[in-house]
Amino acid sequence: MAATSVGRVLTLCRQFQNAFRISTSLAVQQSALTLTKSQSYLDRLTYPLLSSNWHCHVGQCRPLHTTISRRGLEGFFDIPENWGEATVKSGAPWTAKQLRTKSNEDLHKLWYVLLKEKNMLLTIEQESKRQRIQMPSPERLKKIERSMKRLDTVVKEREDALRLLQTGQERARPGAWRKDIFGRVYWYRFREHALPWYMNKRYKRKRFYTPLFVTPHIRLRLEKHLRAKTRIQNKEREKQTVLQEKFPQIKAQSS
Amino acid sequence: MISCFPYRYPLYQIGNPQLRIFRPPFSLTLVRPGKEQPQDTVQFRIPMEMTKCDVRNYLEKIYNVPVGAVRTRIQYCTNKKRNHLNQKVKRPDYKVAYVQLAQQQTFEFPDIFTEKDVKSAEGSVEEMQEKFMEDEKQRQKPDLRRGGVTEWFGL
């Protein structure tokens, strides 16, 4: 289970790294092109940051040449044509439905594209705060965050499905139902420790049993909860009777 | 694998395989240095969970930047400020990384917010408005022949 999925992801990573290595060798041959520019250029053409109507027209794409001294770090800034603009056009964020149609390799590459864009936007935001100027189009940050969250959701769905098919485990992180000091039952998620639990002093201070003097309070809490629940139900019933009296033609609402 | 917030590094014990993070949840912010830094030093704000090795691998693999040395520090931000309800408000702490580039490269933080000279099209409404505003300003200026004396002094 873990081996195959990890293996698959490792191959993804390797393919990704191979792509990088290949493009580095190309860059060595053609001194004008640098890695990140070609990679990000390809990425922007094939995997647009935003799904539709993005501003990657011919005139506004990042230039392929760059000075050697700032190689790579230009990924932290916008294209020079957008410096000093009040607003920068950007399209809609990726939806989960669109992301589910993409393959794992595509999602992996898209994650890095989104990450680099997020870094760029954070840099611009901090610089605008420093210079006390309004950041151009701050809604881009929210769009990127939502896209990344949805991508994460889709990847988690796929991992869950794979794990269920291969092992039958419902959760990735093991856990157990435990009772805390107040008698409430909750799902305790396991953590990684370097020691066994009986040697872990901090873990032993967190008691997973209810002391005897707490049991009467559990009953009182239950009574309070039931009282509140019946109060709500009675109120709802009274409201319905009042409505029926006032407006007899209305059909009684089924609870 | 777990690329959610807050990210916890899995426990490492001797003999474990090298940790690989796919889809890193960390984002860096390039900042302009407050104090004068050497030409090859770049300043970043990084999340608290990141380490120097993480920063190096991040920049080398994702941005293909040759990294020489990385030094980090944690900036403590104040808990002293109070809001309109007189409650203490904590400004979140952040970690700063000073990255020195290898291969004798230099980096200068560029000026992003340069004002561009906008010339409106001829015959358009904006051009007429600008001309009107300029004329108004000319009329408001005092008479130069008075030698800077205000009009309060009669005649």
Short mmCIF file of C-alpha atoms in Angstrom, two decimals:
data_model
loop_
_atom_site.label_atom_id
_atom_site.label_comp_id
_atom_site.label_asym_id
_atom_site.label_seq_id
_atom_site.Cartn_x
_atom_site.Cartn_y
_atom_site.Cartn_z
CA MET A 1 0.00 0.00 0.00
CA ALA A 2 2.36 2.59 1.20
CA ALA A 3 5.19 1.22 -0.94
CA THR A 4 3.30 1.49 -4.22
CA SER A 5 1.82 4.90 -3.56
CA VAL A 6 5.14 6.16 -2.24
CA GLY A 7 6.85 4.50 -5.18
CA ARG A 8 4.46 6.18 -7.57
CA VAL A 9 5.00 9.51 -5.94
CA LEU A 10 8.76 8.92 -5.98
CA THR A 11 8.57 8.24 -9.71
CA LEU A 12 6.61 11.46 -10.05
CA CYS A 13 9.28 13.27 -8.11
CA ARG A 14 11.96 11.59 -10.20
CA GLN A 15 10.20 12.49 -13.43
CA PHE A 16 9.87 16.00 -12.16
CA GLN A 17 13.56 16.10 -11.26
CA ASN A 18 14.42 14.53 -14.61
CA ALA A 19 12.46 17.27 -16.30
CA PHE A 20 14.51 19.79 -14.37
CA ARG A 21 17.77 18.04 -15.23
CA ILE A 22 16.88 17.85 -18.91
CA SER A 23 16.01 21.49 -19.05
CA THR A 24 19.25 22.37 -17.22
CA SER A 25 21.27 20.56 -19.88
CA LEU A 26 19.36 22.48 -22.55
CA ALA A 27 20.09 25.72 -20.75
CA VAL A 28 23.79 24.91 -20.72
CA GLN A 29 23.69 24.59 -24.49
CA GLN A 30 21.60 27.69 -25.07
CA SER A 31 22.97 30.36 -22.81
CA ALA A 32 20.03 32.68 -23.38
CA LEU A 33 17.48 30.35 -21.80
CA THR A 34 17.48 29.67 -18.10
CA LEU A 35 15.81 26.75 -16.39
CA THR A 36 13.12 28.47 -14.44
CA LYS A 37 12.13 30.71 -17.27
CA SER A 38 11.68 27.81 -19.70
CA GLN A 39 10.00 25.64 -17.11
CA SER A 40 7.70 28.39 -15.89
CA TYR A 41 7.03 29.45 -19.48
CA LEU A 42 6.04 25.88 -20.37
CA ASP A 43 4.05 25.65 -17.20
CA ARG A 44 2.22 28.85 -17.95
CA LEU A 45 1.41 27.70 -21.45
CA THR A 46 0.37 24.15 -20.66
CA TYR A 47 -0.82 24.42 -17.04
CA PRO A 48 -2.23 27.90 -16.66
CA LEU A 49 -2.24 29.24 -13.14
CA LEU A 50 -5.86 30.18 -13.37
CA SER A 51 -8.22 28.09 -15.38
CA SER A 52 -9.63 30.60 -17.83
CA ASN A 53 -9.07 34.07 -19.20
CA TRP A 54 -5.66 34.36 -17.66
CA HIS A 55 -3.48 37.20 -18.82
CA CYS A 56 -0.93 35.00 -20.54
CA HIS A 57 -1.28 36.56 -23.95
CA VAL A 58 1.69 36.70 -26.26
CA GLY A 59 2.70 40.20 -25.26
CA GLN A 60 2.49 39.69 -21.54
CA CYS A 61 4.33 36.38 -21.09
CA ARG A 62 7.53 36.50 -19.12
CA PRO A 63 10.59 37.11 -21.31
CA LEU A 64 12.85 34.12 -21.88
CA HIS A 65 16.13 35.98 -21.37
CA THR A 66 17.42 37.10 -18.00
CA THR A 67 20.59 38.36 -16.37
CA ILE A 68 22.73 35.66 -14.83
CA SER A 69 23.11 37.45 -11.51
CA ARG A 70 19.37 37.24 -10.66
CA ARG A 71 18.75 33.83 -12.20
CA GLY A 72 15.81 32.16 -10.48
CA LEU A 73 15.07 34.86 -7.96
CA GLU A 74 13.00 36.67 -10.59
CA GLY A 75 10.37 34.03 -9.88
CA PHE A 76 9.62 36.01 -6.74
CA PHE A 77 8.50 39.05 -8.71
CA ASP A 78 5.89 39.77 -11.33
CA ILE A 79 6.76 40.42 -14.98
CA PRO A 80 8.29 43.90 -15.40
CA GLU A 81 5.31 45.12 -17.46
CA ASN A 82 3.08 44.73 -14.41
CA TRP A 83 5.32 46.73 -12.07
CA GLY A 84 3.57 49.96 -11.12
CA GLU A 85 0.16 48.91 -12.42
CA ALA A 86 -2.86 49.55 -10.21
CA THR A 87 -4.65 46.34 -11.16
CA VAL A 88 -3.44 43.10 -12.73
CA LYS A 89 -5.93 40.94 -14.62
CA SER A 90 -6.34 37.38 -13.41
CA GLY A 91 -8.81 34.61 -14.15
CA ALA A 92 -10.95 32.39 -11.97
CA PRO A 93 -9.43 29.94 -9.49
CA TRP A 94 -9.29 26.20 -10.21
CA THR A 95 -12.42 24.29 -9.17
CA ALA A 96 -12.32 20.80 -7.65
CA LYS A 97 -14.31 19.50 -10.64
CA GLN A 98 -11.69 20.74 -13.09
CA LEU A 99 -8.85 19.39 -10.97
CA ARG A 100 -10.37 15.92 -10.81
CA THR A 101 -9.99 15.59 -14.57
CA LYS A 102 -6.20 16.11 -14.35
CA SER A 103 -3.64 13.35 -13.93
CA ASN A 104 -1.38 13.01 -10.88
CA GLU A 105 1.66 14.35 -12.73
CA ASP A 106 -0.32 17.39 -13.87
CA LEU A 107 -1.54 18.07 -10.34
CA HIS A 108 2.00 17.73 -9.01
CA LYS A 109 3.31 20.28 -11.50
CA LEU A 110 0.33 22.57 -10.91
CA TRP A 111 1.05 22.56 -7.19
CA TYR A 112 4.51 23.98 -7.83
CA VAL A 113 3.18 26.56 -10.28
CA LEU A 114 0.65 27.71 -7.71
CA LEU A 115 3.30 27.72 -5.00
CA LYS A 116 5.61 29.95 -7.00
CA GLU A 117 2.75 32.32 -7.80
CA LYS A 118 1.83 32.43 -4.10
CA ASN A 119 5.41 33.30 -3.19
CA MET A 120 5.38 36.07 -5.77
CA LEU A 121 2.13 37.51 -4.42
CA LEU A 122 3.36 37.36 -0.81
CA THR A 123 6.52 39.20 -1.83
CA ILE A 124 4.51 41.91 -3.55
CA GLU A 125 2.20 42.19 -0.55
CA GLN A 126 5.07 42.64 1.89
CA GLU A 127 6.78 45.18 -0.36
CA SER A 128 3.56 47.17 -0.75
CA LYS A 129 3.18 47.24 3.04
CA ARG A 130 6.77 48.45 3.28
CA GLN A 131 6.29 51.21 0.73
CA ARG A 132 2.83 52.04 2.11
CA ILE A 133 1.19 51.54 -1.28
CA GLN A 134 -1.87 49.43 -2.04
CA MET A 135 -1.06 46.02 -3.43
CA PRO A 136 -2.32 45.57 -7.02
CA SER A 137 -5.21 43.05 -7.15
CA PRO A 138 -5.01 41.43 -3.68
CA GLU A 139 -7.81 39.00 -4.62
CA ARG A 140 -5.21 36.89 -6.46
CA LEU A 141 -3.92 35.59 -3.11
CA LYS A 142 -7.33 34.27 -2.13
CA LYS A 143 -7.77 32.64 -5.53
CA ILE A 144 -4.42 30.89 -5.23
CA GLU A 145 -5.14 29.71 -1.70
CA ARG A 146 -8.50 28.30 -2.72
CA SER A 147 -6.97 26.56 -5.75
CA MET A 148 -4.28 24.98 -3.57
CA LYS A 149 -6.82 23.86 -1.00
CA ARG A 150 -8.97 22.24 -3.67
CA LEU A 151 -5.93 20.55 -5.19
CA ASP A 152 -5.08 19.17 -1.77
CA THR A 153 -8.65 17.90 -1.38
CA VAL A 154 -8.54 16.11 -4.73
CA VAL A 155 -5.18 14.49 -3.95
CA LYS A 156 -6.45 13.37 -0.54
CA GLU A 157 -9.55 11.85 -2.18
CA ARG A 158 -7.35 9.85 -4.54
CA GLU A 159 -5.07 8.71 -1.72
CA ASP A 160 -8.11 7.68 0.38
CA ALA A 161 -9.57 5.67 -2.50
CA LEU A 162 -6.24 3.94 -3.11
CA ARG A 163 -5.79 3.10 0.56
CA LEU A 164 -9.33 1.77 0.87
CA LEU A 165 -8.90 -0.45 -2.16
CA GLN A 166 -5.50 -1.78 -1.15
CA THR A 167 -5.85 -2.18 2.61
CA GLY A 168 -9.40 -1.34 3.64
CA GLN A 169 -8.15 1.30 6.12
CA GLU A 170 -10.50 4.27 6.24
CA ARG A 171 -8.11 6.75 7.82
CA ALA A 172 -4.51 7.57 6.94
CA ARG A 173 -3.59 8.44 10.54
CA PRO A 174 -4.31 5.72 13.11
CA GLY A 175 -6.38 6.53 16.17
CA ALA A 176 -8.79 5.14 18.75
CA TRP A 177 -12.00 6.02 20.60
CA ARG A 178 -11.00 7.16 24.09
CA LYS A 179 -12.67 8.69 27.14
CA ASP A 180 -11.23 11.91 28.50
CA ILE A 181 -11.25 13.01 32.18
CA PHE A 182 -14.76 14.47 31.84
CA GLY A 183 -16.23 11.19 30.61
CA ARG A 184 -16.65 12.37 27.02
CA VAL A 185 -15.81 9.84 24.31
CA TYR A 186 -13.79 11.24 21.39
CA TRP A 187 -11.56 10.06 18.55
CA TYR A 188 -7.96 10.32 19.77
CA ARG A 189 -5.50 10.56 16.87
CA PHE A 190 -2.16 8.87 17.51
CA ARG A 191 1.07 10.82 17.47
CA GLU A 192 4.60 9.63 16.79
CA HIS A 193 6.74 9.22 19.90
CA ALA A 194 10.32 8.15 20.42
CA LEU A 195 9.48 6.34 23.69
CA PRO A 196 6.84 3.76 24.63
CA TRP A 197 3.83 5.28 26.41
CA TYR A 198 4.67 3.83 29.84
CA MET A 199 7.99 5.74 29.82
CA ASN A 200 6.46 9.01 28.58
CA LYS A 201 5.79 11.18 31.64
CA ARG A 202 3.95 13.93 29.76
CA TYR A 203 1.64 11.40 28.10
CA LYS A 204 0.81 9.76 31.42
CA ARG A 205 -0.30 13.11 32.88
CA LYS A 206 -3.07 13.19 30.27
CA ARG A 207 -5.48 10.68 31.77
CA PHE A 208 -7.67 8.65 29.41
CA TYR A 209 -9.97 7.42 32.15
CA THR A 210 -12.65 9.12 34.25
CA PRO A 211 -12.01 9.37 38.02
CA LEU A 212 -14.82 8.16 40.27
CA PHE A 213 -15.76 11.61 41.62
CA VAL A 214 -16.62 12.77 38.08
CA THR A 215 -19.39 10.18 37.43
CA PRO A 216 -22.22 12.15 39.23
CA HIS A 217 -21.35 15.21 37.12
CA ILE A 218 -21.65 13.12 33.94
CA ARG A 219 -25.26 12.33 34.83
CA LEU A 220 -25.99 15.99 35.57
CA ARG A 221 -24.48 17.00 32.22
CA LEU A 222 -26.62 14.42 30.43
CA GLU A 223 -29.78 15.69 32.20
CA LYS A 224 -28.93 19.26 31.21
CA HIS A 225 -28.44 18.22 27.60
CA LEU A 226 -31.74 16.30 27.50
CA ARG A 227 -33.58 19.21 29.13
CA ALA A 228 -32.28 21.61 26.51
CA LYS A 229 -33.21 19.20 23.71
CA THR A 230 -36.81 18.75 24.97
CA ARG A 231 -37.10 22.51 25.41
CA ILE A 232 -36.26 23.04 21.76
CA GLN A 233 -38.70 20.33 20.66
CA ASN A 234 -41.53 21.73 22.79
CA LYS A 235 -40.92 25.21 21.47
CA GLU A 236 -41.05 23.92 17.90
CA ARG A 237 -44.32 22.05 18.63
CA GLU A 238 -45.92 25.13 20.22
CA LYS A 239 -44.86 27.25 17.27
CA GLN A 240 -46.50 24.79 14.87
CA THR A 241 -49.80 24.76 16.88
CA VAL A 242 -49.88 28.57 16.95
CA LEU A 243 -49.30 28.71 13.21
CA GLN A 244 -52.05 26.14 12.60
CA GLU A 245 -54.50 28.24 14.65
CA LYS A 246 -53.63 31.44 12.79
CA PHE A 247 -53.40 29.95 9.30
CA PRO A 248 -55.45 26.73 9.19
CA GLN A 249 -54.91 26.33 5.46
CA ILE A 250 -51.15 25.70 5.82
CA LYS A 251 -50.12 22.04 5.73
CA ALA A 252 -48.42 20.92 8.96
CA GLN A 253 -44.61 20.85 8.58
CA SER A 254 -43.15 17.37 8.91
CA SER A 255 -40.30 17.45 11.45
CA MET B 1 2.07 13.89 2.05
CA ILE B 2 0.28 15.80 4.75
CA SER B 3 0.46 19.23 3.19
CA CYS B 4 -2.07 20.85 5.48
CA PHE B 5 -1.63 23.49 8.14
CA PRO B 6 -0.02 23.07 10.70
CA TYR B 7 2.65 20.88 9.18
CA ARG B 8 4.49 18.55 11.58
CA TYR B 9 7.68 16.84 10.50
CA PRO B 10 7.50 13.06 11.03
CA LEU B 11 9.73 11.63 13.72
CA TYR B 12 13.23 10.67 12.58
CA GLN B 13 15.22 7.84 14.10
CA ILE B 14 18.60 6.52 13.03
CA GLY B 15 18.19 4.21 10.05
CA ASN B 16 15.05 5.91 8.70
CA PRO B 17 15.05 6.81 5.00
CA GLN B 18 15.66 10.39 3.92
CA LEU B 19 12.55 12.51 4.42
CA ARG B 20 11.00 13.66 1.15
CA ILE B 21 8.27 16.30 1.14
CA PHE B 22 6.06 16.18 -1.94
CA ARG B 23 3.92 19.26 -2.55
CA PRO B 24 5.65 21.42 0.07
CA PRO B 25 3.14 23.47 2.07
CA PHE B 26 5.73 26.20 2.77
CA SER B 27 5.73 29.57 1.06
CA LEU B 28 8.62 32.03 1.23
CA THR B 29 8.40 35.80 1.10
CA LEU B 30 11.30 37.80 -0.29
CA VAL B 31 11.64 41.00 1.75
CA ARG B 32 13.67 44.16 1.37
CA PRO B 33 16.36 44.19 4.09
CA GLY B 34 15.85 46.73 6.84
CA LYS B 35 19.57 47.03 7.48
CA GLU B 36 22.23 47.17 4.79
CA GLN B 37 23.11 43.62 3.68
CA PRO B 38 26.04 42.40 1.54
CA GLN B 39 25.44 42.19 -2.20
CA ASP B 40 25.06 38.43 -2.30
CA THR B 41 22.60 38.17 0.63
CA VAL B 42 18.88 37.72 0.05
CA GLN B 43 16.43 38.06 2.93
CA PHE B 44 13.36 35.82 3.24
CA ARG B 45 10.50 35.42 5.66
CA ILE B 46 9.85 31.73 6.10
CA PRO B 47 7.35 29.69 8.15
CA MET B 48 8.49 28.72 11.62
CA GLU B 49 8.62 25.01 10.85
CA MET B 50 11.22 25.36 8.08
CA THR B 51 14.89 24.68 8.69
CA LYS B 52 18.07 25.87 6.96
CA CYS B 53 18.34 22.62 4.98
CA ASP B 54 14.71 23.03 3.93
CA VAL B 55 15.35 26.55 2.66
CA ARG B 56 18.42 25.41 0.74
CA ASN B 57 16.65 22.49 -0.93
CA TYR B 58 13.57 24.62 -1.64
CA LEU B 59 15.51 27.32 -3.45
CA GLU B 60 17.77 24.91 -5.27
CA LYS B 61 15.08 22.53 -6.49
CA ILE B 62 12.13 24.86 -7.14
CA TYR B 63 13.84 28.11 -8.13
CA ASN B 64 17.22 26.72 -9.26
CA VAL B 65 19.08 29.34 -7.23
CA PRO B 66 22.63 28.33 -6.21
CA VAL B 67 22.66 28.67 -2.44
CA GLY B 68 25.88 29.06 -0.48
CA ALA B 69 24.97 29.60 3.16
CA VAL B 70 21.68 30.00 5.03
CA ARG B 71 21.31 31.57 8.44
CA THR B 72 18.00 31.86 10.26
CA ARG B 73 16.62 33.71 13.22
CA ILE B 74 13.21 34.04 14.82
CA GLN B 75 11.75 37.50 15.11
CA TYR B 76 9.61 37.92 18.21
CA CYS B 77 6.74 40.35 17.62
CA THR B 78 5.03 42.30 20.35
CA ASN B 79 2.23 41.09 22.62
CA LYS B 80 1.96 44.51 24.22
CA LYS B 81 -0.45 46.22 21.82
CA ARG B 82 -4.07 46.42 22.89
CA ASN B 83 -7.21 46.64 20.79
CA HIS B 84 -10.31 48.80 21.34
CA LEU B 85 -11.49 46.34 24.04
CA ASN B 86 -8.19 46.73 25.90
CA GLN B 87 -7.31 43.10 25.14
CA LYS B 88 -3.71 42.26 24.41
CA VAL B 89 -3.20 41.51 20.73
CA LYS B 90 -0.26 39.41 19.66
CA ARG B 91 1.46 40.17 16.38
CA PRO B 92 2.51 36.79 14.98
CA ASP B 93 6.19 35.83 15.15
CA TYR B 94 8.07 34.96 12.02
CA LYS B 95 11.35 33.38 11.02
CA VAL B 96 13.85 35.29 8.87
CA ALA B 97 16.38 33.54 6.64
CA TYR B 98 19.49 35.22 5.25
CA VAL B 99 20.52 33.32 2.13
CA GLN B 100 23.96 33.89 0.62
CA LEU B 101 24.15 33.05 -3.05
CA ALA B 102 26.94 30.88 -4.36
CA GLN B 103 29.04 31.42 -7.52
CA GLN B 104 29.62 35.08 -6.63
CA GLN B 105 26.13 36.12 -7.70
CA THR B 106 24.59 39.39 -6.54
CA PHE B 107 21.01 40.37 -5.89
CA GLU B 108 19.52 43.81 -5.45
CA PHE B 109 15.93 44.21 -4.35
CA PRO B 110 14.18 45.93 -7.28
CA ASP B 111 11.84 48.90 -7.09
CA ILE B 112 8.46 47.42 -7.97
CA PHE B 113 6.16 50.37 -7.50
CA THR B 114 7.66 52.89 -9.93
CA GLU B 115 5.02 55.31 -11.22
CA LYS B 116 4.55 54.97 -14.95
CA ASP B 117 3.99 58.20 -16.96
CA VAL B 118 0.49 57.90 -18.36
CA LYS B 119 -0.22 60.06 -21.39
CA SER B 120 -3.92 60.10 -22.25
CA ALA B 121 -4.99 59.91 -25.91
CA GLU B 122 -5.49 63.14 -27.86
CA GLY B 123 -9.03 64.44 -28.19
CA SER B 124 -10.25 62.25 -25.34
CA VAL B 125 -12.20 63.37 -22.30
CA GLU B 126 -9.27 62.79 -19.92
CA GLU B 127 -7.00 65.09 -21.89
CA MET B 128 -9.56 67.90 -21.79
CA GLN B 129 -10.06 67.40 -18.08
CA GLU B 130 -6.31 67.52 -17.44
CA LYS B 131 -5.99 70.71 -19.49
CA PHE B 132 -8.84 72.30 -17.55
CA MET B 133 -7.22 71.37 -14.23
CA GLU B 134 -3.92 72.83 -15.34
CA ASP B 135 -5.59 76.09 -16.39
CA GLU B 136 -7.36 76.34 -13.03
CA LYS B 137 -4.08 75.87 -11.20
CA GLN B 138 -2.49 78.60 -13.30
CA ARG B 139 -5.30 80.99 -12.38
CA GLN B 140 -4.96 80.21 -8.66
CA LYS B 141 -1.26 81.16 -8.61
CA PRO B 142 -0.52 84.73 -7.35
CA ASP B 143 0.67 87.52 -9.66
CA LEU B 144 4.42 87.24 -10.18
CA ARG B 145 4.79 91.00 -10.59
CA ARG B 146 3.95 91.52 -6.89
CA GLY B 147 7.24 89.88 -5.92
CA GLY B 148 5.79 87.29 -3.50
CA VAL B 149 3.75 89.83 -1.51
CA THR B 150 0.27 88.55 -0.65
CA GLU B 151 -2.88 90.32 -1.81
CA TRP B 152 -3.84 91.12 1.78
CA PHE B 153 -1.69 94.22 1.49
CA GLY B 154 -4.18 96.29 -0.57
CA LEU B 155 -3.65 97.26 -4.15
#
